[in-house]
Amino acid sequence: MQTLLWIFVFLLTFGIMEFMAWFTHKYVMHGFLWSLHRDHHHKDHGSWWERNDFFFIFYALVSIGCFLLWQYENVWIGLPIGLGIFAYGVAYFMVHDIFIHQRFKLFRNANNWYARGIRRAHKIHHKHLGKEEGECFGMLAPPLKYFKNK
């Protein structure tokens, strides 16, 4: 029974992270911390590193904090929450940084319905170079309209 609870908390955390990615992207990255996210929409430097990558570090630190709670304070829920945040971070990195933006040249030939929908949604998001008038702020589960054949 305990194992099922851990799995449930892990999956719930992973799902909540999609909402958190959407919320953070829309209201923080395109809001008061636009100065860190701007270089992701309009590259103004020659570096592989973007100021936008600080958001990844923030969520990594939250995940590490959950692991530390589990390890040193014996807070059992810290492990499945930390793992859920970590797993979402890995999925986000694979989809956003590797597949979509090709920061590493992998998954270039993916062309199934999900890959096309994710690409289409992200392309629509990036057509806006400013912080206003953005759309499609989620990552792994964008609106269904982006998955329709055109």
Short mmCIF file of N, CA, C and O in Angstrom, two decimals, residues 8-84:
data_model
loop_
_atom_site.label_atom_id
_atom_site.label_comp_id
_atom_site.label_asym_id
_atom_site.label_seq_id
_atom_site.Cartn_x
_atom_site.Cartn_y
_atom_site.Cartn_z
N PHE A 8 1.62 7.23 -6.50
CA PHE A 8 0.58 8.24 -6.69
C PHE A 8 1.14 9.64 -6.49
O PHE A 8 0.90 10.55 -7.29
N VAL A 9 1.90 9.85 -5.40
CA VAL A 9 2.48 11.17 -5.11
C VAL A 9 3.46 11.57 -6.22
O VAL A 9 3.49 12.72 -6.66
N PHE A 10 4.26 10.61 -6.69
CA PHE A 10 5.20 10.88 -7.79
C PHE A 10 4.45 11.34 -9.04
O PHE A 10 4.79 12.36 -9.64
N LEU A 11 3.43 10.59 -9.45
CA LEU A 11 2.68 10.92 -10.66
C LEU A 11 1.91 12.23 -10.50
O LEU A 11 1.85 13.04 -11.43
N LEU A 12 1.34 12.46 -9.32
CA LEU A 12 0.64 13.71 -9.05
C LEU A 12 1.61 14.89 -9.14
O LEU A 12 1.29 15.92 -9.75
N THR A 13 2.78 14.73 -8.56
CA THR A 13 3.80 15.79 -8.62
C THR A 13 4.19 16.07 -10.06
O THR A 13 4.29 17.24 -10.47
N PHE A 14 4.42 15.02 -10.85
CA PHE A 14 4.78 15.19 -12.26
C PHE A 14 3.69 16.00 -12.97
O PHE A 14 3.99 16.94 -13.71
N GLY A 15 2.43 15.65 -12.73
CA GLY A 15 1.32 16.36 -13.36
C GLY A 15 1.22 17.81 -12.89
O GLY A 15 0.99 18.72 -13.70
N ILE A 16 1.40 18.03 -11.61
CA ILE A 16 1.36 19.39 -11.07
C ILE A 16 2.48 20.24 -11.66
O ILE A 16 2.31 21.44 -11.87
N MET A 17 3.60 19.61 -11.96
CA MET A 17 4.72 20.36 -12.54
C MET A 17 4.39 20.93 -13.91
O MET A 17 4.90 21.98 -14.29
N GLU A 18 3.52 20.27 -14.68
CA GLU A 18 3.10 20.84 -15.96
C GLU A 18 2.33 22.14 -15.70
O GLU A 18 2.54 23.14 -16.39
N PHE A 19 1.45 22.12 -14.68
CA PHE A 19 0.76 23.35 -14.31
C PHE A 19 1.75 24.40 -13.83
O PHE A 19 1.65 25.57 -14.19
N MET A 20 2.70 24.00 -13.00
CA MET A 20 3.70 24.94 -12.47
C MET A 20 4.53 25.54 -13.60
O MET A 20 4.87 26.73 -13.57
N ALA A 21 4.88 24.72 -14.59
CA ALA A 21 5.64 25.22 -15.75
C ALA A 21 4.82 26.26 -16.49
O ALA A 21 5.33 27.33 -16.86
N TRP A 22 3.53 25.96 -16.71
CA TRP A 22 2.64 26.92 -17.38
C TRP A 22 2.53 28.20 -16.57
O TRP A 22 2.70 29.30 -17.10
N PHE A 23 2.23 28.08 -15.29
CA PHE A 23 2.03 29.24 -14.41
C PHE A 23 3.30 30.09 -14.33
O PHE A 23 3.25 31.31 -14.50
N THR A 24 4.44 29.44 -14.08
CA THR A 24 5.71 30.15 -13.97
C THR A 24 6.05 30.83 -15.30
O THR A 24 6.49 31.98 -15.32
N HIS A 25 5.84 30.11 -16.40
CA HIS A 25 6.16 30.67 -17.72
C HIS A 25 5.29 31.90 -18.01
O HIS A 25 5.80 32.94 -18.45
N LYS A 26 3.99 31.79 -17.75
CA LYS A 26 3.08 32.88 -18.09
C LYS A 26 3.20 34.08 -17.16
O LYS A 26 3.24 35.23 -17.61
N TYR A 27 3.26 33.84 -15.85
CA TYR A 27 3.17 34.94 -14.89
C TYR A 27 4.50 35.38 -14.28
O TYR A 27 4.58 36.49 -13.75
N VAL A 28 5.52 34.55 -14.36
CA VAL A 28 6.82 34.93 -13.82
C VAL A 28 7.79 35.24 -14.95
O VAL A 28 8.35 36.33 -15.02
N MET A 29 7.97 34.27 -15.87
CA MET A 29 8.93 34.48 -16.96
C MET A 29 8.46 35.59 -17.90
O MET A 29 9.28 36.37 -18.40
N HIS A 30 7.16 35.64 -18.18
CA HIS A 30 6.62 36.70 -19.04
C HIS A 30 6.06 37.82 -18.19
O HIS A 30 5.30 38.67 -18.69
N GLY A 31 6.44 37.85 -16.94
CA GLY A 31 6.03 38.89 -16.01
C GLY A 31 7.23 39.57 -15.42
O GLY A 31 8.11 40.05 -16.14
N PHE A 32 7.34 39.53 -14.08
CA PHE A 32 8.36 40.33 -13.39
C PHE A 32 9.78 39.81 -13.58
O PHE A 32 10.72 40.55 -13.32
N LEU A 33 9.97 38.58 -14.06
CA LEU A 33 11.33 38.10 -14.35
C LEU A 33 11.59 37.95 -15.85
O LEU A 33 12.38 37.11 -16.29
N TRP A 34 10.92 38.78 -16.63
CA TRP A 34 11.14 38.79 -18.08
C TRP A 34 12.61 39.03 -18.41
O TRP A 34 13.14 38.51 -19.39
N SER A 35 13.30 39.78 -17.56
CA SER A 35 14.72 40.08 -17.82
C SER A 35 15.57 38.81 -17.88
O SER A 35 16.59 38.78 -18.57
N LEU A 36 15.14 37.76 -17.19
CA LEU A 36 15.86 36.48 -17.27
C LEU A 36 15.38 35.61 -18.44
O LEU A 36 16.13 34.79 -18.94
N HIS A 37 14.15 35.79 -18.86
CA HIS A 37 13.57 34.94 -19.91
C HIS A 37 13.73 35.53 -21.31
O HIS A 37 13.70 34.81 -22.30
N ARG A 38 13.92 36.83 -21.39
CA ARG A 38 13.96 37.54 -22.68
C ARG A 38 14.96 36.91 -23.66
O ARG A 38 14.68 36.77 -24.84
N ASP A 39 16.13 36.51 -23.17
CA ASP A 39 17.15 35.99 -24.09
C ASP A 39 16.76 34.65 -24.70
O ASP A 39 17.35 34.20 -25.67
N HIS A 40 15.73 34.03 -24.16
CA HIS A 40 15.24 32.79 -24.75
C HIS A 40 14.38 33.09 -25.99
O HIS A 40 14.35 32.30 -26.93
N HIS A 41 13.71 34.22 -26.00
CA HIS A 41 12.89 34.62 -27.15
C HIS A 41 13.67 35.42 -28.18
O HIS A 41 13.36 35.37 -29.36
N HIS A 42 14.63 36.15 -27.71
CA HIS A 42 15.43 36.99 -28.60
C HIS A 42 16.88 36.90 -28.14
O HIS A 42 17.31 37.63 -27.27
N LYS A 43 17.61 35.98 -28.76
CA LYS A 43 18.98 35.72 -28.34
C LYS A 43 19.84 36.97 -28.55
O LYS A 43 19.98 37.45 -29.67
N ASP A 44 20.38 37.47 -27.45
CA ASP A 44 21.19 38.68 -27.51
C ASP A 44 22.62 38.43 -27.05
O ASP A 44 23.27 39.33 -26.53
N HIS A 45 23.08 37.21 -27.24
CA HIS A 45 24.43 36.84 -26.78
C HIS A 45 24.92 35.67 -27.64
O HIS A 45 24.14 35.07 -28.37
N GLY A 46 26.19 35.34 -27.53
CA GLY A 46 26.76 34.24 -28.31
C GLY A 46 27.00 32.99 -27.49
O GLY A 46 27.60 32.04 -27.97
N SER A 47 26.51 32.96 -26.28
CA SER A 47 26.77 31.85 -25.37
C SER A 47 25.73 30.74 -25.52
O SER A 47 24.58 30.99 -25.87
N TRP A 48 26.16 29.52 -25.19
CA TRP A 48 25.24 28.40 -25.12
C TRP A 48 24.31 28.57 -23.93
O TRP A 48 23.14 28.22 -23.97
N TRP A 49 24.82 29.14 -22.85
CA TRP A 49 24.06 29.39 -21.63
C TRP A 49 23.12 30.58 -21.84
O TRP A 49 23.49 31.58 -22.43
N GLU A 50 21.89 30.46 -21.37
CA GLU A 50 20.93 31.55 -21.41
C GLU A 50 20.59 31.96 -19.98
O GLU A 50 20.57 31.11 -19.09
N ARG A 51 20.30 33.22 -19.78
CA ARG A 51 19.84 33.65 -18.45
C ARG A 51 18.58 32.88 -18.06
O ARG A 51 18.33 32.60 -16.89
N ASN A 52 17.80 32.50 -19.04
CA ASN A 52 16.59 31.71 -18.84
C ASN A 52 16.87 30.39 -18.11
O ASN A 52 16.00 29.84 -17.45
N ASP A 53 18.08 29.87 -18.22
CA ASP A 53 18.43 28.60 -17.58
C ASP A 53 18.41 28.68 -16.05
O ASP A 53 18.40 27.65 -15.38
N PHE A 54 18.37 29.88 -15.51
CA PHE A 54 18.25 30.01 -14.05
C PHE A 54 16.95 29.41 -13.54
O PHE A 54 16.88 28.95 -12.40
N PHE A 55 15.91 29.39 -14.35
CA PHE A 55 14.64 28.79 -13.93
C PHE A 55 14.81 27.28 -13.73
O PHE A 55 14.25 26.70 -12.81
N PHE A 56 15.59 26.65 -14.58
CA PHE A 56 15.89 25.23 -14.45
C PHE A 56 16.62 24.98 -13.13
O PHE A 56 16.31 24.04 -12.40
N ILE A 57 17.57 25.84 -12.82
CA ILE A 57 18.33 25.70 -11.57
C ILE A 57 17.41 25.85 -10.36
O ILE A 57 17.53 25.12 -9.38
N PHE A 58 16.46 26.78 -10.43
CA PHE A 58 15.52 26.96 -9.31
C PHE A 58 14.77 25.67 -9.02
O PHE A 58 14.71 25.22 -7.88
N TYR A 59 14.18 25.06 -10.05
CA TYR A 59 13.42 23.83 -9.83
C TYR A 59 14.33 22.66 -9.42
O TYR A 59 13.91 21.79 -8.66
N ALA A 60 15.56 22.65 -9.90
CA ALA A 60 16.51 21.63 -9.46
C ALA A 60 16.78 21.77 -7.96
O ALA A 60 16.84 20.77 -7.23
N LEU A 61 16.91 23.00 -7.49
CA LEU A 61 17.14 23.23 -6.06
C LEU A 61 15.92 22.82 -5.22
O LEU A 61 16.07 22.28 -4.12
N VAL A 62 14.72 23.06 -5.73
CA VAL A 62 13.51 22.62 -5.03
C VAL A 62 13.50 21.10 -4.92
O VAL A 62 13.22 20.54 -3.87
N SER A 63 13.83 20.42 -6.02
CA SER A 63 13.89 18.96 -6.02
C SER A 63 14.94 18.46 -5.02
O SER A 63 14.68 17.55 -4.24
N ILE A 64 16.10 19.05 -5.03
CA ILE A 64 17.17 18.67 -4.10
C ILE A 64 16.71 18.90 -2.66
O ILE A 64 16.96 18.07 -1.78
N GLY A 65 16.02 20.01 -2.41
CA GLY A 65 15.49 20.27 -1.08
C GLY A 65 14.55 19.18 -0.61
O GLY A 65 14.58 18.77 0.56
N CYS A 66 13.72 18.67 -1.52
CA CYS A 66 12.82 17.56 -1.17
C CYS A 66 13.61 16.30 -0.84
O CYS A 66 13.27 15.59 0.12
N PHE A 67 14.65 16.01 -1.61
CA PHE A 67 15.49 14.86 -1.31
C PHE A 67 16.15 15.00 0.07
O PHE A 67 16.25 14.03 0.82
N LEU A 68 16.60 16.20 0.38
CA LEU A 68 17.25 16.44 1.67
C LEU A 68 16.26 16.28 2.83
O LEU A 68 16.63 15.74 3.88
N LEU A 69 15.02 16.74 2.63
CA LEU A 69 14.00 16.53 3.66
C LEU A 69 13.79 15.04 3.91
O LEU A 69 13.66 14.61 5.05
N TRP A 70 13.72 14.27 2.86
CA TRP A 70 13.53 12.83 2.98
C TRP A 70 14.73 12.19 3.67
O TRP A 70 14.57 11.40 4.60
N GLN A 71 15.92 12.54 3.22
CA GLN A 71 17.14 11.90 3.71
C GLN A 71 17.47 12.27 5.16
O GLN A 71 17.79 11.41 5.96
N TYR A 72 17.39 13.55 5.49
CA TYR A 72 17.89 14.00 6.79
C TYR A 72 16.81 14.32 7.82
O TYR A 72 17.09 14.35 9.01
N GLU A 73 15.59 14.55 7.36
CA GLU A 73 14.51 14.85 8.29
C GLU A 73 13.47 13.74 8.34
O GLU A 73 12.47 13.86 9.04
N ASN A 74 13.70 12.68 7.57
CA ASN A 74 12.81 11.52 7.54
C ASN A 74 11.37 11.89 7.15
O ASN A 74 10.42 11.37 7.71
N VAL A 75 11.26 12.83 6.21
CA VAL A 75 9.95 13.22 5.69
C VAL A 75 9.72 12.37 4.44
O VAL A 75 10.26 12.68 3.37
N TRP A 76 8.94 11.30 4.58
CA TRP A 76 8.80 10.30 3.51
C TRP A 76 8.34 10.90 2.18
O TRP A 76 8.78 10.50 1.12
N ILE A 77 7.46 11.89 2.24
CA ILE A 77 6.88 12.44 1.01
C ILE A 77 7.90 13.24 0.20
O ILE A 77 7.71 13.48 -0.99
N GLY A 78 9.01 13.61 0.83
CA GLY A 78 10.05 14.35 0.12
C GLY A 78 10.62 13.56 -1.05
O GLY A 78 10.95 14.14 -2.09
N LEU A 79 10.74 12.23 -0.89
CA LEU A 79 11.32 11.42 -1.97
C LEU A 79 10.43 11.39 -3.21
O LEU A 79 10.90 11.73 -4.30
N PRO A 80 9.14 11.00 -3.11
CA PRO A 80 8.35 10.97 -4.34
C PRO A 80 8.12 12.36 -4.95
O PRO A 80 8.06 12.49 -6.17
N ILE A 81 8.04 13.39 -4.11
CA ILE A 81 7.89 14.75 -4.66
C ILE A 81 9.18 15.16 -5.36
O ILE A 81 9.16 15.67 -6.49
N GLY A 82 10.32 14.94 -4.72
CA GLY A 82 11.61 15.26 -5.33
C GLY A 82 11.82 14.52 -6.64
O GLY A 82 12.29 15.08 -7.62
N LEU A 83 11.45 13.24 -6.66
CA LEU A 83 11.58 12.45 -7.88
C LEU A 83 10.62 12.92 -8.97
O LEU A 83 10.97 12.94 -10.15
N GLY A 84 9.41 13.32 -8.58
CA GLY A 84 8.44 13.84 -9.56
C GLY A 84 8.93 15.12 -10.20
O GLY A 84 8.81 15.30 -11.42
#
